[in-house]
XYZ file of C-alpha atoms in Angstrom:
162
model
C 68.666 77.451 101.669
C 69.352 80.917 103.090
C 72.689 81.613 101.184
C 70.973 81.484 97.640
C 68.507 84.167 99.066
C 71.246 86.446 99.878
C 73.053 85.949 96.606
C 72.575 88.383 93.714
C 72.906 87.046 90.175
C 73.002 89.667 87.302
C 71.473 88.226 84.385
C 71.596 91.616 82.185
C 73.190 94.763 82.080
C 69.802 96.719 83.145
C 70.026 94.424 86.281
C 73.429 95.464 87.338
C 72.633 99.149 86.525
C 69.819 99.305 88.864
C 71.622 97.474 91.564
C 74.991 100.069 90.922
C 72.610 103.136 91.079
C 71.729 102.386 94.654
C 75.355 101.790 95.787
C 76.926 105.265 96.211
C 77.453 108.819 94.647
C 81.266 108.873 94.672
C 82.596 105.157 93.676
C 86.107 104.119 94.268
C 87.998 103.799 91.054
C 88.346 100.084 91.513
C 84.932 99.757 91.614
C 84.256 101.654 88.354
C 87.293 99.431 86.974
C 85.235 96.354 87.948
C 82.097 97.497 86.147
C 84.149 98.042 83.050
C 85.719 94.567 83.368
C 82.261 92.968 83.819
C 80.690 94.656 81.178
C 83.793 94.228 78.768
C 83.493 90.225 79.521
C 79.914 90.669 78.473
C 81.145 92.124 74.844
C 79.675 95.623 75.688
C 81.244 98.164 73.553
C 83.425 100.996 75.266
C 80.853 103.660 74.013
C 77.931 101.800 75.689
C 80.146 101.024 78.797
C 80.861 104.743 79.328
C 77.226 105.508 78.475
C 76.311 103.076 81.458
C 78.578 104.615 83.815
C 77.977 108.156 83.247
C 73.957 107.203 83.723
C 74.866 105.420 86.993
C 77.610 107.434 88.505
C 77.169 110.840 86.884
C 79.118 112.799 84.545
C 82.326 113.029 86.199
C 82.856 109.396 86.848
C 85.549 108.621 84.110
C 86.281 109.927 80.465
C 85.462 107.927 77.327
C 89.229 107.702 76.599
C 89.885 106.082 80.103
C 87.282 103.498 79.480
C 88.769 102.709 76.272
C 92.061 102.398 77.989
C 90.808 100.090 80.543
C 88.930 98.077 77.976
C 92.008 97.760 75.920
C 93.919 96.685 78.953
C 91.468 94.008 80.180
C 91.459 92.556 76.497
C 95.233 92.314 76.602
C 94.918 90.311 79.694
C 94.760 92.327 82.731
C 92.839 91.175 85.474
C 93.837 93.516 88.510
C 91.318 96.463 88.865
C 93.549 98.008 91.549
C 96.370 100.754 90.992
C 99.639 99.351 90.557
C 102.258 100.552 92.678
C 104.254 103.601 91.550
C 107.622 104.715 92.791
C 107.205 108.248 94.635
C 109.681 110.571 95.779
C 112.553 108.750 97.295
C 112.934 108.931 100.860
C 115.877 110.115 102.981
C 115.239 108.049 105.783
C 117.687 105.202 105.794
C 119.101 102.762 108.423
C 122.252 104.801 108.593
C 120.236 107.927 109.876
C 118.064 105.901 111.805
C 121.177 104.613 113.763
C 122.696 108.124 114.047
C 119.414 109.604 115.442
C 119.351 106.602 117.686
C 122.596 107.246 118.878
C 121.993 110.977 119.885
C 118.852 109.969 121.773
C 120.852 107.834 123.788
C 123.561 110.293 124.477
C 120.710 112.588 125.784
C 117.283 111.112 126.331
C 116.237 114.819 127.458
C 116.336 116.235 123.971
C 113.757 118.345 121.940
C 113.238 117.175 118.360
C 114.344 121.051 117.488
C 117.787 119.850 119.243
C 117.805 117.160 116.759
C 117.473 119.755 113.968
C 120.881 121.414 114.869
C 122.390 118.018 114.794
C 121.085 116.927 111.547
C 120.288 120.335 109.556
C 119.889 118.456 106.099
C 116.771 116.764 107.701
C 113.462 118.500 108.114
C 111.818 118.482 111.668
C 108.849 116.378 110.307
C 111.096 113.745 109.180
C 112.983 113.671 112.522
C 109.782 113.172 114.378
C 108.802 110.429 112.246
C 112.052 108.723 112.819
C 111.747 109.296 116.584
C 108.189 108.204 116.935
C 107.550 105.755 114.129
C 110.845 104.009 113.280
C 112.420 104.162 116.466
C 109.267 103.868 118.694
C 110.113 106.443 121.321
C 107.581 108.650 123.120
C 107.829 111.697 125.615
C 107.483 110.522 128.995
C 108.173 113.273 131.907
C 110.618 115.152 129.417
C 112.441 111.754 128.674
C 112.133 109.922 125.282
C 111.532 106.099 126.037
C 110.613 103.382 123.735
C 107.302 102.166 123.575
C 106.180 98.669 124.822
C 109.306 97.346 125.999
C 110.100 94.480 128.340
C 110.931 95.349 131.887
C 114.315 94.066 131.394
C 115.044 96.403 128.217
C 113.386 99.241 130.228
C 116.012 98.982 132.935
C 118.792 98.846 130.593
C 117.715 101.986 128.859
C 117.202 103.815 132.130
C 120.538 102.623 133.397
C 122.095 104.277 130.431
C 120.909 107.564 131.459
């Protein structure tokens, strides 16, 4: 059975440590948390978990306090080792703004992004570039902005407006 030969089963902390030493110098956060979760399930104390992590990954892997925090969270029932989604800075891009930018583009397809900056002074040049290229899927073609990947009928309709 070749499948059984490829499987790795850890019977103790020392075997896990030997395997992890070979993995990488800069582990992902979720990898370290997975090790914490595994060792916590084996009823290893947080101090010992931190010592093992430092031994395997080096001194800068995670602080003792963070190991204790994750052990506490796993003991409280958390099973996910990945970061939870956090709200970042609110985006200024909304459907209304995208519609206004699209309307300006349809009025004059031979525009430059800096010309849009004059039309929308409250919006940065980078955000306008992102709206035009990513949200509206336009790209520059012979000094005209045209949509990417359109059907031929849509291309004819768009060019007829010009």
